Coordinates of C-alpha atoms in Angstrom, one line a residue:
M1 CA 97.3 91.2 105.6
Q2 CA 96.2 92.2 102.1
W3 CA 96.3 95.7 100.6
V4 CA 94.1 95.8 97.4
I5 CA 95.5 98.7 95.3
K6 CA 93.1 99.9 92.6
T7 CA 95.9 100.9 90.2
T8 CA 93.4 101.4 87.3
K9 CA 89.8 100.6 86.7
L10 CA 90.2 100.5 82.9
C11 CA 89.5 97.1 81.6
N12 CA 89.5 95.2 78.2
L13 CA 86.7 92.9 79.3
R14 CA 83.1 93.5 80.4
C15 CA 82.4 90.6 82.8
K16 CA 78.7 90.8 83.6
Y17 CA 79.1 90.4 87.3
C18 CA 82.0 92.9 87.8
Y19 CA 81.4 95.2 90.8
E20 CA 83.5 97.9 89.0
W21 CA 81.1 97.8 86.0
D22 CA 80.4 101.5 86.1
H23 CA 84.1 102.5 85.8
L24 CA 85.6 100.0 83.3
A25 CA 86.1 102.6 80.5
D26 CA 87.8 105.1 82.8
P27 CA 91.5 105.4 81.9
K28 CA 92.6 107.2 85.0
R29 CA 95.4 105.4 86.9
M30 CA 96.9 105.8 90.4
S31 CA 99.6 108.5 90.3
F32 CA 103.0 107.8 91.7
D33 CA 102.4 110.5 94.4
V34 CA 99.4 108.5 95.7
W35 CA 101.5 105.3 95.5
R36 CA 104.1 107.0 97.8
H37 CA 101.5 107.9 100.3
A38 CA 100.0 104.4 100.1
L39 CA 103.3 102.6 100.6
V40 CA 104.2 104.8 103.6
A41 CA 100.8 104.0 105.1
I42 CA 101.3 100.3 104.5
R43 CA 104.7 100.4 106.3
E44 CA 103.4 102.4 109.2
Y45 CA 100.2 100.3 109.6
T46 CA 102.3 97.1 109.6
E47 CA 104.6 98.6 112.3
L48 CA 101.6 99.7 114.4
T49 CA 100.0 96.3 114.1
A50 CA 103.2 94.5 115.1
E51 CA 103.4 96.8 118.2
R52 CA 99.9 95.9 119.2
C53 CA 99.9 92.1 118.6
G54 CA 103.6 91.3 119.3
Y55 CA 104.5 89.6 116.1
Q56 CA 105.3 90.4 112.5
I57 CA 102.4 90.2 109.9
P58 CA 103.3 89.6 106.3
V59 CA 102.0 92.1 103.7
D60 CA 100.5 91.3 100.3
I61 CA 100.2 94.3 97.9
I62 CA 97.6 93.2 95.5
W63 CA 97.5 95.0 92.1
H64 CA 93.9 95.2 91.2
G65 CA 91.6 96.8 88.7
G66 CA 90.0 96.9 86.2
E67 CA 92.9 95.2 84.5
P68 CA 96.3 96.1 85.8
T69 CA 98.2 94.4 82.9
L70 CA 97.0 97.3 80.7
L71 CA 99.6 99.4 82.6
P72 CA 103.0 99.7 80.9
R73 CA 106.1 98.0 82.2
P74 CA 107.8 101.4 83.2
Y75 CA 104.9 102.1 85.5
F76 CA 105.5 98.7 87.3
E77 CA 109.2 99.4 87.4
H78 CA 108.7 102.8 89.0
V79 CA 106.4 101.5 91.7
V80 CA 108.8 98.6 92.6
D81 CA 111.5 101.2 93.0
L82 CA 109.2 103.2 95.3
Q83 CA 108.7 100.0 97.3
Q84 CA 112.4 99.5 97.7
E85 CA 112.8 103.1 98.9
T86 CA 109.9 102.8 101.4
F87 CA 110.2 99.4 103.0
P88 CA 113.1 98.1 105.1
H89 CA 115.5 96.0 103.1
D90 CA 114.9 92.9 105.1
W91 CA 111.1 93.1 104.5
I92 CA 111.7 92.7 100.8
E93 CA 114.6 90.2 101.1
Q94 CA 112.6 87.9 103.4
R95 CA 109.4 88.4 101.4
R96 CA 107.5 89.9 104.2
V97 CA 106.2 92.2 101.5
R98 CA 104.9 90.4 98.4
N99 CA 103.5 91.8 95.1
C100 CA 100.4 89.9 93.9
L101 CA 98.4 90.8 90.8
Q102 CA 94.8 89.9 89.8
T103 CA 94.3 89.7 86.1
N104 CA 91.9 88.4 83.5
L105 CA 94.9 87.4 81.4
F106 CA 93.1 88.0 78.2
A107 CA 96.0 89.8 76.7
I108 CA 99.5 90.0 78.3
R109 CA 102.7 91.2 76.8
D110 CA 105.9 89.2 77.0
E111 CA 107.7 92.2 78.6
L112 CA 105.2 92.0 81.5
I113 CA 105.6 88.3 81.9
D114 CA 109.4 88.9 82.1
F115 CA 108.9 91.6 84.7
F116 CA 106.6 89.5 86.9
D117 CA 109.1 86.6 86.7
E118 CA 112.0 88.8 87.6
H119 CA 110.3 90.4 90.6
D120 CA 108.4 87.3 91.9
F121 CA 105.0 88.6 91.4
E122 CA 102.3 86.1 92.4
L123 CA 99.5 86.1 89.7
G124 CA 95.8 85.3 90.3
I125 CA 93.9 84.5 87.1
S126 CA 90.2 85.2 87.0
V127 CA 88.7 82.6 84.7
D128 CA 85.3 80.8 84.8
F129 CA 85.9 78.2 82.0
S130 CA 82.3 78.8 80.9
P131 CA 81.5 81.2 78.0
G132 CA 79.1 84.1 77.7
V133 CA 79.8 86.2 80.8
R134 CA 83.5 87.1 80.8
V135 CA 83.5 88.8 77.4
T136 CA 85.4 91.6 75.6
A137 CA 84.1 95.1 75.4
G138 CA 82.8 94.1 72.0
G139 CA 81.1 91.0 73.3
Q140 CA 83.5 88.4 72.1
P141 CA 84.4 85.3 74.1
T142 CA 87.7 85.2 76.0
E143 CA 88.2 81.7 77.3
R144 CA 90.4 80.4 74.5
A145 CA 92.8 83.4 74.7
V146 CA 93.0 83.1 78.5
R147 CA 93.8 79.3 78.3
E148 CA 96.6 80.1 75.7
N149 CA 98.1 82.7 78.0
M150 CA 97.9 80.4 81.0
R151 CA 100.0 77.9 78.9
R152 CA 102.5 80.7 78.2
L153 CA 102.8 81.2 82.0
E154 CA 103.1 77.5 82.5
D155 CA 105.8 77.2 79.8
R156 CA 107.7 80.0 81.5
R157 CA 107.2 78.3 84.9
V158 CA 105.6 81.5 86.3
P159 CA 103.3 80.3 89.1
F160 CA 99.6 81.4 89.2
S161 CA 96.4 80.6 91.0
I162 CA 92.8 80.6 89.7
I163 CA 89.7 82.4 90.8
T164 CA 86.4 81.1 89.5
V165 CA 83.1 82.7 90.1
L166 CA 80.2 80.4 91.0
A167 CA 77.1 81.9 89.3
G168 CA 74.4 81.1 86.8
H169 CA 76.8 80.3 84.0
T170 CA 79.2 78.1 86.0
V171 CA 77.0 76.3 88.5
P172 CA 75.2 74.1 85.8
Q173 CA 78.6 73.1 84.5
I174 CA 80.4 72.5 87.8
E175 CA 81.8 69.1 86.7
R176 CA 83.4 70.8 83.7
V177 CA 84.8 73.5 85.9
F178 CA 86.3 70.9 88.1
A179 CA 87.9 69.1 85.1
E180 CA 89.5 72.3 84.0
V181 CA 90.8 73.1 87.4
S182 CA 92.2 69.6 87.8
E183 CA 94.0 70.0 84.4
W184 CA 95.9 73.1 85.6
N185 CA 96.6 71.6 89.0
T186 CA 97.1 75.0 90.6
P187 CA 95.5 76.6 93.7
V188 CA 91.9 77.7 93.1
R189 CA 89.4 79.9 94.9
L190 CA 85.7 79.3 94.3
L191 CA 84.1 82.7 94.7
P192 CA 80.3 82.8 95.1
L193 CA 78.5 85.5 93.1
F194 CA 78.9 88.8 94.9
G195 CA 77.0 92.1 95.0
G196 CA 77.5 95.0 92.7
P197 CA 76.0 98.0 90.9
S198 CA 72.5 97.7 89.5
A199 CA 73.7 98.6 86.0
R200 CA 75.4 95.2 85.6
P201 CA 73.8 93.0 82.9
M202 CA 73.1 90.0 85.0
E203 CA 71.3 87.8 82.4
G204 CA 72.5 84.3 82.7
V205 CA 74.5 85.2 85.9
A206 CA 72.0 85.6 88.8
I207 CA 71.4 82.5 90.9
E208 CA 70.0 81.3 94.2
Q209 CA 72.4 80.8 97.1
S210 CA 71.1 77.2 97.5
D211 CA 72.2 76.4 94.0
I212 CA 75.7 77.8 94.7
L213 CA 76.0 75.7 97.8
A214 CA 74.9 72.6 96.0
A215 CA 77.5 73.2 93.3
M216 CA 80.2 73.6 95.9
M217 CA 79.3 70.3 97.4
T218 CA 79.4 68.6 94.0
F219 CA 82.8 70.2 93.5
F220 CA 83.8 69.0 97.0
D221 CA 82.9 65.3 96.2
L222 CA 84.8 65.4 92.9
W223 CA 87.8 67.0 94.7
M224 CA 87.8 64.5 97.5
D225 CA 87.6 61.6 95.0
A226 CA 90.6 63.1 93.2
G227 CA 92.7 63.1 96.4
M228 CA 92.0 66.8 97.4
E229 CA 94.2 68.1 94.6
P230 CA 94.7 71.0 93.8
R231 CA 94.3 73.2 96.9
V232 CA 90.8 74.7 96.9
D233 CA 89.5 77.7 99.0
P234 CA 87.1 77.8 100.8
L235 CA 86.9 74.0 100.9
E236 CA 90.2 73.5 102.7
S237 CA 89.5 76.1 105.3
C238 CA 86.1 74.6 105.9
I239 CA 87.6 71.1 106.4
R240 CA 90.0 72.7 108.9
T241 CA 87.2 74.2 110.8
V242 CA 85.1 71.0 110.9
V243 CA 88.1 69.0 112.1
L244 CA 88.9 71.5 114.8
N245 CA 85.3 71.3 115.9
R246 CA 85.4 67.5 116.1
M247 CA 88.5 67.9 118.3
N248 CA 86.9 70.5 120.6
L249 CA 89.7 72.9 119.7
I250 CA 89.3 76.6 119.1
R251 CA 91.1 79.4 117.3
P252 CA 91.3 83.0 118.5
T253 CA 88.5 85.2 117.1
Q254 CA 89.6 87.5 114.3
D255 CA 90.1 90.8 116.2
R256 CA 90.3 93.8 114.0
A257 CA 91.3 96.1 116.9
L258 CA 94.3 93.9 117.7
L259 CA 95.4 92.4 114.4
G260 CA 94.3 95.1 112.1
N261 CA 92.3 94.6 108.9
D262 CA 92.7 91.4 107.0
V263 CA 91.9 93.4 103.8
L264 CA 92.1 97.1 103.1
V265 CA 91.5 98.8 99.7
I266 CA 93.2 101.9 98.4
D267 CA 91.5 103.6 95.5
R268 CA 93.2 105.5 92.7
D269 CA 92.9 108.9 94.5
G270 CA 94.2 107.5 97.9
T271 CA 90.8 106.8 99.4
L272 CA 91.1 104.0 102.0
S273 CA 88.2 101.7 102.7
C274 CA 87.5 98.3 104.2
D275 CA 86.8 95.7 101.5
A276 CA 84.0 94.1 103.4
Y277 CA 82.0 97.4 103.4
R278 CA 83.2 98.9 100.1
E279 CA 81.6 102.3 99.6
Q280 CA 80.0 102.2 103.1
G281 CA 83.4 101.6 104.6
V282 CA 85.4 104.7 103.6
L283 CA 87.9 105.4 106.3
G284 CA 89.7 108.5 105.0
N285 CA 92.2 109.5 102.3
L286 CA 95.9 108.6 102.7
T287 CA 97.1 111.7 100.8
Q288 CA 95.4 113.9 103.4
T289 CA 95.5 112.0 106.7
P290 CA 98.3 109.8 108.3
I291 CA 97.2 106.2 108.7
A292 CA 97.7 106.4 112.5
E293 CA 95.0 109.2 112.7
I294 CA 92.7 107.2 110.4
I295 CA 92.8 104.1 112.6
D296 CA 92.2 106.2 115.7
G297 CA 89.3 108.0 114.0
A298 CA 85.6 107.7 114.4
A299 CA 85.0 105.9 111.0
Y300 CA 87.5 103.2 111.9
R301 CA 86.0 102.8 115.4
H302 CA 82.5 102.6 113.9
L303 CA 83.7 99.9 111.6
I304 CA 85.0 97.8 114.5
D305 CA 81.8 98.3 116.5
E306 CA 79.6 97.4 113.5
E307 CA 81.6 94.3 112.8
T308 CA 81.5 93.2 116.5
R309 CA 77.7 93.6 116.4
L310 CA 77.4 91.7 113.2
K311 CA 79.5 88.8 114.4
S312 CA 77.6 88.6 117.6
A313 CA 74.3 88.5 115.7
I314 CA 75.4 86.0 113.1
C315 CA 78.0 83.9 114.8
G316 CA 76.6 83.8 118.3
A317 CA 74.4 80.7 117.8
C318 CA 76.6 78.9 115.3
R319 CA 78.0 75.7 116.6
F320 CA 81.2 76.2 114.6
R321 CA 82.1 79.4 116.4
G322 CA 85.4 78.8 118.1
P323 CA 86.9 76.5 115.5
C324 CA 85.8 79.2 113.0
D325 CA 87.6 82.4 113.8
T326 CA 84.7 84.6 112.4
N327 CA 87.0 85.7 109.6
P328 CA 84.3 84.9 106.9
I329 CA 82.2 87.7 108.3
A330 CA 85.2 90.1 108.2
R331 CA 86.2 89.3 104.7
N332 CA 82.8 89.0 102.9
F333 CA 81.2 92.1 101.6
D334 CA 77.8 90.4 101.2
S335 CA 77.7 89.5 104.9
H336 CA 77.2 93.2 105.6
V337 CA 74.5 93.5 102.9
V338 CA 72.4 90.4 103.8
Q339 CA 73.3 90.5 107.5
D340 CA 74.3 86.9 107.4
C341 CA 77.2 84.6 106.7
P342 CA 76.6 83.9 103.0
T343 CA 78.7 80.7 102.6
E344 CA 80.6 79.1 105.5
K345 CA 77.6 79.1 107.9
Y346 CA 75.8 76.8 105.5
L347 CA 78.7 75.0 104.0
L348 CA 80.3 73.8 107.2
P349 CA 77.5 71.4 108.3
M350 CA 77.3 70.0 104.8
I351 CA 81.0 69.3 104.7
E352 CA 80.9 67.8 108.2
E353 CA 78.0 65.5 107.2
R354 CA 79.9 64.5 104.0
L355 CA 83.1 63.7 105.9
E356 CA 81.1 61.7 108.4
A357 CA 79.4 59.7 105.6
R358 CA 82.8 59.0 104.0
G359 CA 84.0 57.5 107.3
Y360 CA 86.7 60.1 108.3
F361 CA 85.3 60.4 111.8
D362 CA 85.7 56.8 112.9
D363 CA 86.6 55.6 116.4
E364 CA 90.3 56.2 115.8
F365 CA 89.9 59.8 114.6
A366 CA 90.0 61.6 118.0
A367 CA 93.0 59.8 119.3
T368 CA 95.0 60.0 116.1
A369 CA 94.1 63.6 115.5
R370 CA 94.9 64.6 119.0
A371 CA 98.3 62.9 118.9
L372 CA 99.3 64.5 115.6
T373 CA 98.2 67.9 117.0
E374 CA 100.2 67.6 120.1
A375 CA 103.3 66.5 118.1
F376 CA 102.9 69.5 115.8
V377 CA 102.5 71.9 118.7
A378 CA 105.6 70.4 120.4
D379 CA 107.7 70.8 117.2
V380 CA 106.5 74.4 116.8
Y381 CA 107.4 75.2 120.4
E382 CA 110.8 73.6 120.2
A383 CA 111.6 75.5 117.0
A384 CA 110.5 78.8 118.6
V385 CA 112.7 78.2 121.7
A386 CA 115.6 77.2 119.6

């Protein structure tokens, strides 16, 4: 599961669509005392979840902002020390706990690159490859500096992935976006434009959902022609769901009550919330209430009930339910705003139709796919028994 830690909301950019727009000049950072409470809660929540579901769930601690690279190296060092004090040694040695960091990479110091390399931080770079939206506080373009810093990471062999927002500035240039992504050949996530505060300056950003879906399908065709490289989310997960549907196979429904939250957010003051609900999903404060009490509390139960209702209303008639585990509803904030599945519900039939037209579902598909699946399951079972 992912724990999004709002270490700071201070930022050196003013991206028009940012959902933290109202807080980007606030220099307050998460204190080490709040970090201690947060890490204890993460450990205890992980242990409680393992007791309920019967297996160990890996943990990603995602440093988020604002821009976390504005924090000094000693701050990172102290938090990593706290992690080593809080988590069992084998969790860290076996990478059951991973540090991830989301950054605009506009300006990054060598000492931080050294630190991220030394401690195996996984970096996610927010970059759209299209000017005019991701600008500095003074309104200057950022794309050239970000590309140069990506090359610095590449030269140092520090791995990173890319997140690109699909909105009014990128959709008309989707072929260019694909060319850029292909050049870097690193995992990418296409993120449809999301909700946020009304104060955001959305000129040149706002766009219809139908245009976003069309751009994703254009990207899909280019990606397929290029041999499905690099890895692209959500296109890969959608293909997986479509193939499972063709094979009449299902996955267990994402069950928050059993498996816990896929994503939880901890704000600078220790406020815990569900990412899918943002402000509406505040569950409590970790500096005041133990995590066990929070997940047994009324706010958490209401969250589970509301999500169950929403999934029933949205997913009930979807012919991909079963192969799709309903996780898109759980993870997408806008699903709770628009009371719909904003992306996958509409993207899945498009991808199925495109794969059909490309001849992937020929007469040999069912037999071949079934045989490969059975062989895979047999290998997994033998490995588990051994």
